[in-house]
Amino acid sequence: MSNSNVLDYLNDPSPRTLGRSPLEWLDRLHKPTVVRVAGRDRSRTRAMATLLHGNEPSGLFALHRWLIEQHTPEVNMLFLLGGVYPAKIPPAFSIRQLPEGRDLNRSFKEPFEGEEGAIAQAMLAELHKAQPECLLDVHNTSGTGPAFAVTITNDAAHQALTSLFTDRLIMTDLRLGALMEYSEQEVPTVTIECGGAQDDQAHQLAYEGLVRYTSRPDVLSLEKAEWDVAVLRNPIRVELAPEATIEYRLEPSGQADLTFPPDIEHRNFGIVSPDEPLGWIGEKGLNILTAISHNRTENMEQVLRVKDGQIYPAQALKAFMITTNPVIAKSDCLFYAVKATGEPIF
Ligand SMILES: [Zn+2]
């Protein structure tokens, strides 16, 4: 299949064609779309993907605003809008992927199966053609919380890209078929998690980061970075057993296997010490939870412990991507954690 069957192309789109709002623009998009904008220096290109998940609109909102404002970027820009199909399903921007489809951001690997595989392959072909000097992939988190970046490579260039948006970089050795693994092609690549999909702050951050990304002559040098970047290495994932129940309440009802307070999201990226309770556990105890590292080892004892029905960190931890959405908590994971120092727990 040729790329033009899978993708649509917009070259230097005029503001008239973009609708008055991101929603109007989305109405006019019919396929995953490549947007190219010519820069002052036409010999170089930077790339940005976004909307790989249909319910994560900050990157598209930022791009719409940036295109309407008609900025001239420092170098050529290649934008890749991935999950146009799920984003368009009413109500717009409400579902991550098509009901029968795959996760597009797990599809950037052989054998490129199904419709998402074809989209991923076509996006990779566009990147290969454009030979960008770097690549960003802009997402939102499911819960609210501060922004962070994710990478498979931690060096100065990846930290510099991160610093356009945030001061936290998570380094992972896990390979899932995510677009950020393009870093392996010697193109510095980071995923930016702008914060919650419903947060105006996240949309604003995506826009400000995009302006920095497109307007600076050099985005890969750490000397030019806005702030120091804290690197968190190989977080473990804490998952809830499929049959377990979770509640978000100020105190346990006695009905659930796990109870977190409704404001648990405020713990995102803060340090939790071993004497601070995180929530309540039911009669099944910690057996309903697993803590998995990037190399698939499991060791709950180093993460959580139970005292008088309450859960405490087993050591000082930094947790993130804590959600208060029970569906996400069950289908994806409860939270990620590293040691308070940023080092892996195990
Ligand atoms: Zn995402």
mmCIF file of C-alpha atoms and ligand atoms in Angstrom:
data_model
loop_
_atom_site.group_PDB
_atom_site.id
_atom_site.type_symbol
_atom_site.label_atom_id
_atom_site.label_comp_id
_atom_site.label_asym_id
_atom_site.label_seq_id
_atom_site.Cartn_x
_atom_site.Cartn_y
_atom_site.Cartn_z
ATOM 1 C CA MET A 1 0.000 0.000 0.000
ATOM 2 C CA SER A 2 1.410 3.393 -0.902
ATOM 3 C CA ASN A 3 1.663 6.057 1.777
ATOM 4 C CA SER A 4 -0.880 8.278 0.020
ATOM 5 C CA ASN A 5 -3.589 5.659 0.621
ATOM 6 C CA VAL A 6 -2.867 5.669 4.330
ATOM 7 C CA LEU A 7 -2.004 9.336 4.973
ATOM 8 C CA ASP A 8 -3.247 12.750 3.860
ATOM 9 C CA TYR A 9 -0.816 15.625 3.284
ATOM 10 C CA LEU A 10 -1.089 19.351 4.059
ATOM 11 C CA ASN A 11 1.753 21.573 2.902
ATOM 12 C CA ASP A 12 1.996 25.042 4.503
ATOM 13 C CA PRO A 13 -1.764 25.021 5.192
ATOM 14 C CA SER A 14 -3.412 28.432 5.019
ATOM 15 C CA PRO A 15 -5.300 29.430 8.200
ATOM 16 C CA ARG A 16 -8.549 29.546 6.164
ATOM 17 C CA THR A 17 -8.385 25.785 5.661
ATOM 18 C CA LEU A 18 -7.934 24.969 9.362
ATOM 19 C CA GLY A 19 -11.360 25.873 10.757
ATOM 20 C CA ARG A 20 -11.815 28.300 13.634
ATOM 21 C CA SER A 21 -11.178 25.725 16.329
ATOM 22 C CA PRO A 22 -9.286 22.453 16.738
ATOM 23 C CA LEU A 23 -12.679 20.678 16.626
ATOM 24 C CA GLU A 24 -13.491 22.250 13.271
ATOM 25 C CA TRP A 25 -10.067 21.248 12.037
ATOM 26 C CA LEU A 26 -10.568 17.680 13.218
ATOM 27 C CA ASP A 27 -13.863 17.619 11.255
ATOM 28 C CA ARG A 28 -11.880 18.444 8.126
ATOM 29 C CA LEU A 29 -9.250 15.754 8.686
ATOM 30 C CA HIS A 30 -10.196 12.417 7.153
ATOM 31 C CA LYS A 31 -7.090 10.304 7.621
ATOM 32 C CA PRO A 32 -3.916 10.320 9.661
ATOM 33 C CA THR A 33 -2.300 13.485 8.316
ATOM 34 C CA VAL A 34 1.172 14.787 7.548
ATOM 35 C CA VAL A 35 1.571 18.570 7.904
ATOM 36 C CA ARG A 36 4.706 20.139 6.448
ATOM 37 C CA VAL A 37 5.732 23.735 7.127
ATOM 38 C CA ALA A 38 8.734 25.259 5.370
ATOM 39 C CA GLY A 39 11.355 26.820 7.635
ATOM 40 C CA ARG A 40 13.921 29.603 7.296
ATOM 41 C CA ASP A 41 16.625 26.989 6.894
ATOM 42 C CA ARG A 42 15.266 24.569 4.305
ATOM 43 C CA SER A 43 18.174 22.182 4.637
ATOM 44 C CA ARG A 44 17.067 20.923 8.061
ATOM 45 C CA THR A 45 13.889 19.341 9.455
ATOM 46 C CA ARG A 46 12.470 18.692 12.907
ATOM 47 C CA ALA A 47 9.559 16.318 13.426
ATOM 48 C CA MET A 48 6.678 16.131 15.872
ATOM 49 C CA ALA A 49 4.053 13.424 16.109
ATOM 50 C CA THR A 50 0.899 13.815 18.140
ATOM 51 C CA LEU A 51 -2.624 12.435 18.624
ATOM 52 C CA LEU A 52 -1.264 8.877 18.438
ATOM 53 C CA HIS A 53 -3.958 8.368 21.069
ATOM 54 C CA GLY A 54 -7.315 9.823 20.001
ATOM 55 C CA ASN A 55 -8.190 11.138 23.480
ATOM 56 C CA GLU A 56 -4.939 13.088 23.975
ATOM 57 C CA PRO A 57 -5.526 16.402 22.218
ATOM 58 C CA SER A 58 -2.945 18.839 23.673
ATOM 59 C CA GLY A 59 -0.508 18.419 20.770
ATOM 60 C CA LEU A 60 -3.208 18.941 18.139
ATOM 61 C CA PHE A 61 -4.600 21.980 20.005
ATOM 62 C CA ALA A 62 -1.087 23.441 20.130
ATOM 63 C CA LEU A 63 -0.426 22.740 16.456
ATOM 64 C CA HIS A 64 -3.760 24.254 15.404
ATOM 65 C CA ARG A 65 -3.015 27.456 17.326
ATOM 66 C CA TRP A 66 0.543 27.579 15.999
ATOM 67 C CA LEU A 67 -0.596 27.119 12.376
ATOM 68 C CA ILE A 68 -3.354 29.757 12.713
ATOM 69 C CA GLU A 69 -0.748 32.199 14.055
ATOM 70 C CA GLN A 70 1.390 31.532 10.954
ATOM 71 C CA HIS A 71 4.789 31.229 12.607
ATOM 72 C CA THR A 72 7.777 30.691 10.334
ATOM 73 C CA PRO A 73 9.827 27.938 11.947
ATOM 74 C CA GLU A 74 13.609 28.054 12.137
ATOM 75 C CA VAL A 75 13.884 24.815 10.134
ATOM 76 C CA ASN A 76 11.363 22.747 8.139
ATOM 77 C CA MET A 77 8.735 21.111 10.326
ATOM 78 C CA LEU A 78 7.161 17.723 9.745
ATOM 79 C CA PHE A 79 4.049 17.068 11.868
ATOM 80 C CA LEU A 80 2.428 13.646 12.006
ATOM 81 C CA LEU A 81 -1.157 13.385 13.285
ATOM 82 C CA GLY A 82 -1.662 9.703 14.013
ATOM 83 C CA GLY A 83 -4.971 8.791 15.653
ATOM 84 C CA VAL A 84 -7.342 10.833 13.521
ATOM 85 C CA TYR A 85 -9.805 7.903 13.241
ATOM 86 C CA PRO A 86 -10.351 7.339 16.969
ATOM 87 C CA ALA A 87 -10.236 11.109 17.669
ATOM 88 C CA LYS A 88 -13.131 11.716 15.236
ATOM 89 C CA ILE A 89 -15.495 9.223 16.857
ATOM 90 C CA PRO A 90 -18.119 11.325 18.697
ATOM 91 C CA PRO A 91 -17.745 12.845 21.158
ATOM 92 C CA ALA A 92 -14.459 13.984 19.586
ATOM 93 C CA PHE A 93 -11.210 13.284 21.449
ATOM 94 C CA SER A 94 -12.837 10.765 23.794
ATOM 95 C CA ILE A 95 -11.356 7.392 22.835
ATOM 96 C CA ARG A 96 -7.743 6.233 22.787
ATOM 97 C CA GLN A 97 -7.982 3.769 19.899
ATOM 98 C CA LEU A 98 -10.666 2.252 17.657
ATOM 99 C CA PRO A 99 -12.823 -0.308 19.531
ATOM 100 C CA GLU A 100 -11.556 -3.175 17.376
ATOM 101 C CA GLY A 101 -8.185 -1.567 16.723
ATOM 102 C CA ARG A 102 -4.723 -1.744 18.220
ATOM 103 C CA ASP A 103 -2.838 0.850 20.226
ATOM 104 C CA LEU A 104 -1.063 2.900 17.528
ATOM 105 C CA ASN A 105 1.786 3.696 19.924
ATOM 106 C CA ARG A 106 2.500 -0.028 20.313
ATOM 107 C CA SER A 107 2.484 -0.553 16.530
ATOM 108 C CA PHE A 108 5.855 0.910 15.486
ATOM 109 C CA LYS A 109 7.442 -2.515 15.057
ATOM 110 C CA GLU A 110 7.373 -5.525 12.768
ATOM 111 C CA PRO A 111 5.172 -7.075 11.494
ATOM 112 C CA PHE A 112 3.080 -3.857 11.235
ATOM 113 C CA GLU A 113 -0.225 -5.707 11.514
ATOM 114 C CA GLY A 114 -3.687 -4.286 10.866
ATOM 115 C CA GLU A 115 -4.698 -0.716 10.072
ATOM 116 C CA GLU A 116 -2.603 0.739 12.912
ATOM 117 C CA GLY A 117 0.444 -1.177 11.683
ATOM 118 C CA ALA A 118 -0.040 0.339 8.215
ATOM 119 C CA ILE A 119 -0.346 3.846 9.715
ATOM 120 C CA ALA A 120 2.756 3.326 11.854
ATOM 121 C CA GLN A 121 4.731 2.036 8.883
ATOM 122 C CA ALA A 122 3.625 4.975 6.716
ATOM 123 C CA MET A 123 4.631 7.433 9.470
ATOM 124 C CA LEU A 124 8.063 5.776 9.758
ATOM 125 C CA ALA A 125 8.466 6.049 5.973
ATOM 126 C CA GLU A 126 7.729 9.808 6.178
ATOM 127 C CA LEU A 127 10.362 10.179 8.899
ATOM 128 C CA HIS A 128 12.854 8.203 6.853
ATOM 129 C CA LYS A 129 12.232 10.465 3.834
ATOM 130 C CA ALA A 130 12.465 13.702 5.830
ATOM 131 C CA GLN A 131 15.573 12.682 7.840
ATOM 132 C CA PRO A 132 14.681 14.934 10.789
ATOM 133 C CA GLU A 133 17.386 16.003 13.258
ATOM 134 C CA CYS A 134 15.027 15.109 16.128
ATOM 135 C CA LEU A 135 11.528 13.862 16.870
ATOM 136 C CA LEU A 136 8.959 14.616 19.569
ATOM 137 C CA ASP A 137 5.841 12.583 20.283
ATOM 138 C CA VAL A 138 3.334 14.667 22.252
ATOM 139 C CA HIS A 139 0.781 12.910 24.505
ATOM 140 C CA ASN A 140 -1.453 13.519 27.523
ATOM 141 C CA THR A 141 -1.595 11.448 30.689
ATOM 142 C CA SER A 142 -4.850 9.807 31.768
ATOM 143 C CA GLY A 143 -4.817 11.415 35.222
ATOM 144 C CA THR A 144 -3.944 14.996 35.992
ATOM 145 C CA GLY A 145 -0.425 15.783 37.128
ATOM 146 C CA PRO A 146 2.724 17.553 36.072
ATOM 147 C CA ALA A 147 4.291 17.047 32.658
ATOM 148 C CA PHE A 148 7.197 14.682 32.051
ATOM 149 C CA ALA A 149 9.156 13.184 29.178
ATOM 150 C CA VAL A 150 10.006 9.572 28.399
ATOM 151 C CA THR A 151 13.009 8.273 26.486
ATOM 152 C CA ILE A 152 14.937 5.094 25.797
ATOM 153 C CA THR A 153 18.198 7.076 25.567
ATOM 154 C CA ASN A 154 19.460 9.452 28.232
ATOM 155 C CA ASP A 155 22.053 11.843 26.815
ATOM 156 C CA ALA A 156 22.476 15.610 26.439
ATOM 157 C CA ALA A 157 20.357 15.826 23.270
ATOM 158 C CA HIS A 158 17.445 13.953 24.854
ATOM 159 C CA GLN A 159 17.671 16.086 27.984
ATOM 160 C CA ALA A 160 17.765 19.258 25.883
ATOM 161 C CA LEU A 161 14.604 18.217 23.996
ATOM 162 C CA THR A 162 12.932 17.406 27.315
ATOM 163 C CA SER A 163 13.829 20.828 28.706
ATOM 164 C CA LEU A 164 11.708 22.520 26.017
ATOM 165 C CA PHE A 165 8.667 21.208 27.922
ATOM 166 C CA THR A 166 9.525 19.921 31.390
ATOM 167 C CA ASP A 167 12.286 19.158 33.892
ATOM 168 C CA ARG A 168 11.520 15.420 34.389
ATOM 169 C CA LEU A 169 12.776 12.690 32.090
ATOM 170 C CA ILE A 170 11.927 9.027 32.545
ATOM 171 C CA MET A 171 14.426 6.657 30.985
ATOM 172 C CA THR A 172 13.189 3.161 30.241
ATOM 173 C CA ASP A 173 14.824 0.036 28.845
ATOM 174 C CA LEU A 174 11.386 -1.395 28.059
ATOM 175 C CA ARG A 175 10.617 -1.825 24.328
ATOM 176 C CA LEU A 176 6.936 -1.846 23.388
ATOM 177 C CA GLY A 177 6.867 -0.718 19.758
ATOM 178 C CA ALA A 178 6.382 2.929 20.760
ATOM 179 C CA LEU A 179 7.357 5.734 18.376
ATOM 180 C CA MET A 180 10.019 6.967 20.850
ATOM 181 C CA GLU A 181 12.014 3.852 19.969
ATOM 182 C CA TYR A 182 12.881 5.795 16.776
ATOM 183 C CA SER A 183 15.730 6.997 18.979
ATOM 184 C CA GLU A 184 17.431 3.757 17.903
ATOM 185 C CA GLN A 185 17.736 5.299 14.388
ATOM 186 C CA GLU A 186 20.217 7.832 15.860
ATOM 187 C CA VAL A 187 17.511 10.516 15.814
ATOM 188 C CA PRO A 188 17.045 11.993 19.321
ATOM 189 C CA THR A 189 13.428 11.186 20.190
ATOM 190 C CA VAL A 190 11.400 11.906 23.296
ATOM 191 C CA THR A 191 7.796 11.359 24.257
ATOM 192 C CA ILE A 192 6.283 14.377 25.990
ATOM 193 C CA GLU A 193 3.436 13.718 28.424
ATOM 194 C CA CYS A 194 1.927 17.206 28.758
ATOM 195 C CA GLY A 195 -0.319 16.434 31.734
ATOM 196 C CA GLY A 196 -4.021 15.561 31.787
ATOM 197 C CA ALA A 197 -6.064 15.579 28.584
ATOM 198 C CA GLN A 198 -8.653 17.883 30.232
ATOM 199 C CA ASP A 199 -6.115 20.333 31.681
ATOM 200 C CA ASP A 200 -5.812 23.789 30.107
ATOM 201 C CA GLN A 201 -2.317 23.890 31.630
ATOM 202 C CA ALA A 202 -1.366 20.859 29.546
ATOM 203 C CA HIS A 203 -2.633 22.504 26.328
ATOM 204 C CA GLN A 204 -0.735 25.686 27.196
ATOM 205 C CA LEU A 205 2.460 23.744 27.899
ATOM 206 C CA ALA A 206 2.157 21.883 24.588
ATOM 207 C CA TYR A 207 1.830 25.230 22.784
ATOM 208 C CA GLU A 208 4.724 26.917 24.605
ATOM 209 C CA GLY A 209 6.934 23.877 24.064
ATOM 210 C CA LEU A 210 6.040 23.803 20.376
ATOM 211 C CA VAL A 211 6.956 27.485 20.032
ATOM 212 C CA ARG A 212 10.354 26.798 21.669
ATOM 213 C CA TYR A 213 10.868 23.674 19.519
ATOM 214 C CA THR A 214 10.184 25.512 16.253
ATOM 215 C CA SER A 215 11.778 28.892 16.966
ATOM 216 C CA ARG A 216 15.231 27.999 18.291
ATOM 217 C CA PRO A 217 18.242 27.509 16.024
ATOM 218 C CA ASP A 218 19.478 24.717 18.300
ATOM 219 C CA VAL A 219 17.265 22.428 20.374
ATOM 220 C CA LEU A 220 19.782 19.641 20.973
ATOM 221 C CA SER A 221 22.377 21.444 23.047
ATOM 222 C CA LEU A 222 22.050 21.258 26.793
ATOM 223 C CA GLU A 223 23.846 24.579 27.327
ATOM 224 C CA LYS A 224 20.784 26.302 25.883
ATOM 225 C CA ALA A 225 18.412 24.378 28.142
ATOM 226 C CA GLU A 226 15.882 26.285 30.203
ATOM 227 C CA TRP A 227 16.372 24.260 33.384
ATOM 228 C CA ASP A 228 18.069 21.161 34.798
ATOM 229 C CA VAL A 229 16.434 17.872 33.956
ATOM 230 C CA ALA A 230 15.959 15.212 36.645
ATOM 231 C CA VAL A 231 16.301 11.714 35.198
ATOM 232 C CA LEU A 232 14.232 8.852 36.653
ATOM 233 C CA ARG A 233 15.528 5.456 35.550
ATOM 234 C CA ASN A 234 13.545 2.316 34.823
ATOM 235 C CA PRO A 235 10.427 2.802 36.904
ATOM 236 C CA ILE A 236 8.529 -0.250 38.027
ATOM 237 C CA ARG A 237 4.863 -0.619 37.105
ATOM 238 C CA VAL A 238 2.387 -1.447 39.844
ATOM 239 C CA GLU A 239 -0.598 -3.321 38.429
ATOM 240 C CA LEU A 240 -3.902 -4.395 39.902
ATOM 241 C CA ALA A 241 -5.140 -7.987 39.388
ATOM 242 C CA PRO A 242 -7.956 -8.115 36.782
ATOM 243 C CA GLU A 243 -10.498 -9.470 39.287
ATOM 244 C CA ALA A 244 -9.607 -6.968 42.042
ATOM 245 C CA THR A 245 -11.762 -3.959 42.901
ATOM 246 C CA ILE A 246 -10.621 -0.402 43.603
ATOM 247 C CA GLU A 247 -12.391 2.600 45.130
ATOM 248 C CA TYR A 248 -11.378 6.225 45.500
ATOM 249 C CA ARG A 249 -12.797 7.372 48.851
ATOM 250 C CA LEU A 250 -11.758 9.301 51.928
ATOM 251 C CA GLU A 251 -12.097 6.094 53.925
ATOM 252 C CA PRO A 252 -12.652 2.494 52.930
ATOM 253 C CA SER A 253 -16.229 1.221 52.507
ATOM 254 C CA GLY A 254 -15.061 -2.302 53.234
ATOM 255 C CA GLN A 255 -16.280 -3.400 49.782
ATOM 256 C CA ALA A 256 -13.086 -2.905 47.763
ATOM 257 C CA ASP A 257 -9.767 -4.733 47.646
ATOM 258 C CA LEU A 258 -7.954 -1.415 47.430
ATOM 259 C CA THR A 259 -8.973 2.111 48.429
ATOM 260 C CA PHE A 260 -7.091 5.258 47.511
ATOM 261 C CA PRO A 261 -8.037 8.769 48.644
ATOM 262 C CA PRO A 262 -9.625 10.849 45.830
ATOM 263 C CA ASP A 263 -6.691 13.279 45.890
ATOM 264 C CA ILE A 264 -4.059 10.533 45.363
ATOM 265 C CA GLU A 265 -3.118 12.266 42.077
ATOM 266 C CA HIS A 266 -1.504 15.032 44.122
ATOM 267 C CA ARG A 267 1.196 12.502 44.979
ATOM 268 C CA ASN A 268 2.421 12.531 41.369
ATOM 269 C CA PHE A 269 6.196 13.117 41.386
ATOM 270 C CA GLY A 270 6.266 14.014 45.059
ATOM 271 C CA ILE A 271 8.428 11.942 47.390
ATOM 272 C CA VAL A 272 6.431 9.604 49.634
ATOM 273 C CA SER A 273 8.256 8.496 52.748
ATOM 274 C CA PRO A 274 7.820 5.051 54.372
ATOM 275 C CA ASP A 275 5.735 6.510 57.223
ATOM 276 C CA GLU A 276 3.122 8.121 54.956
ATOM 277 C CA PRO A 277 0.101 5.883 54.215
ATOM 278 C CA LEU A 278 -0.996 5.754 50.560
ATOM 279 C CA GLY A 279 -4.363 4.023 50.996
ATOM 280 C CA TRP A 280 -6.142 0.975 52.404
ATOM 281 C CA ILE A 281 -5.949 -2.671 51.445
ATOM 282 C CA GLY A 282 -8.723 -5.289 51.856
ATOM 283 C CA GLU A 283 -8.535 -8.825 53.205
ATOM 284 C CA LYS A 284 -6.680 -10.175 50.172
ATOM 285 C CA GLY A 285 -3.718 -7.998 51.074
ATOM 286 C CA LEU A 286 -0.989 -7.140 48.569
ATOM 287 C CA ASN A 287 -1.685 -10.320 46.569
ATOM 288 C CA ILE A 288 -3.955 -8.264 44.309
ATOM 289 C CA LEU A 289 -0.984 -6.108 43.243
ATOM 290 C CA THR A 290 2.111 -6.825 41.185
ATOM 291 C CA ALA A 291 5.204 -4.674 40.814
ATOM 292 C CA ILE A 292 6.992 -5.369 37.539
ATOM 293 C CA SER A 293 10.305 -3.973 36.349
ATOM 294 C CA HIS A 294 11.484 -3.404 32.769
ATOM 295 C CA ASN A 295 13.268 -6.744 32.818
ATOM 296 C CA ARG A 296 10.133 -8.491 34.103
ATOM 297 C CA THR A 297 11.422 -9.178 37.586
ATOM 298 C CA GLU A 298 8.827 -8.843 40.338
ATOM 299 C CA ASN A 299 9.398 -7.747 43.869
ATOM 300 C CA MET A 300 6.569 -6.179 45.823
ATOM 301 C CA GLU A 301 8.499 -6.227 49.127
ATOM 302 C CA GLN A 302 10.709 -3.377 47.971
ATOM 303 C CA VAL A 303 7.737 -1.256 46.900
ATOM 304 C CA LEU A 304 4.852 -1.509 49.347
ATOM 305 C CA ARG A 305 4.111 -2.937 52.778
ATOM 306 C CA VAL A 306 0.959 -3.215 54.881
ATOM 307 C CA LYS A 307 0.402 -2.159 58.487
ATOM 308 C CA ASP A 308 -3.016 -2.218 60.189
ATOM 309 C CA GLY A 309 -4.864 -2.395 56.857
ATOM 310 C CA GLN A 310 -3.015 0.584 55.408
ATOM 311 C CA ILE A 311 -0.465 0.584 52.562
ATOM 312 C CA TYR A 312 2.868 2.329 53.016
ATOM 313 C CA PRO A 313 5.859 2.685 50.720
ATOM 314 C CA ALA A 314 8.504 0.101 51.659
ATOM 315 C CA GLN A 315 11.121 2.827 51.127
ATOM 316 C CA ALA A 316 11.082 6.494 50.084
ATOM 317 C CA LEU A 317 9.518 6.496 46.613
ATOM 318 C CA LYS A 318 8.704 8.838 43.816
ATOM 319 C CA ALA A 319 5.464 7.695 42.152
ATOM 320 C CA PHE A 320 3.885 9.009 38.977
ATOM 321 C CA MET A 321 1.107 8.408 36.461
ATOM 322 C CA ILE A 322 -1.133 7.778 39.425
ATOM 323 C CA THR A 323 -4.682 7.743 38.133
ATOM 324 C CA THR A 324 -8.066 8.127 39.838
ATOM 325 C CA ASN A 325 -9.798 6.560 36.854
ATOM 326 C CA PRO A 326 -10.689 3.004 37.972
ATOM 327 C CA VAL A 327 -10.931 1.805 34.345
ATOM 328 C CA ILE A 328 -7.361 2.919 33.591
ATOM 329 C CA ALA A 329 -6.173 1.650 36.975
ATOM 330 C CA LYS A 330 -7.472 -1.796 36.078
ATOM 331 C CA SER A 331 -6.703 -1.941 32.347
ATOM 332 C CA ASP A 332 -3.310 -0.207 32.374
ATOM 333 C CA CYS A 333 -1.599 0.283 35.691
ATOM 334 C CA LEU A 334 -2.031 1.924 39.089
ATOM 335 C CA PHE A 335 1.166 3.914 39.050
ATOM 336 C CA TYR A 336 4.871 3.885 38.240
ATOM 337 C CA ALA A 337 7.582 4.365 40.835
ATOM 338 C CA VAL A 338 11.318 4.820 41.276
ATOM 339 C CA LYS A 339 13.389 5.354 44.392
ATOM 340 C CA ALA A 340 13.226 8.881 45.761
ATOM 341 C CA THR A 341 16.723 9.366 44.263
ATOM 342 C CA GLY A 342 15.453 8.616 40.750
ATOM 343 C CA GLU A 343 17.207 5.218 40.649
ATOM 344 C CA PRO A 344 15.335 1.994 39.796
ATOM 345 C CA ILE A 345 13.750 0.180 42.767
ATOM 346 C CA PHE A 346 14.966 -3.165 41.385
HETATM 347 ZN ZN ZN B 1 -0.693 8.596 24.814
#
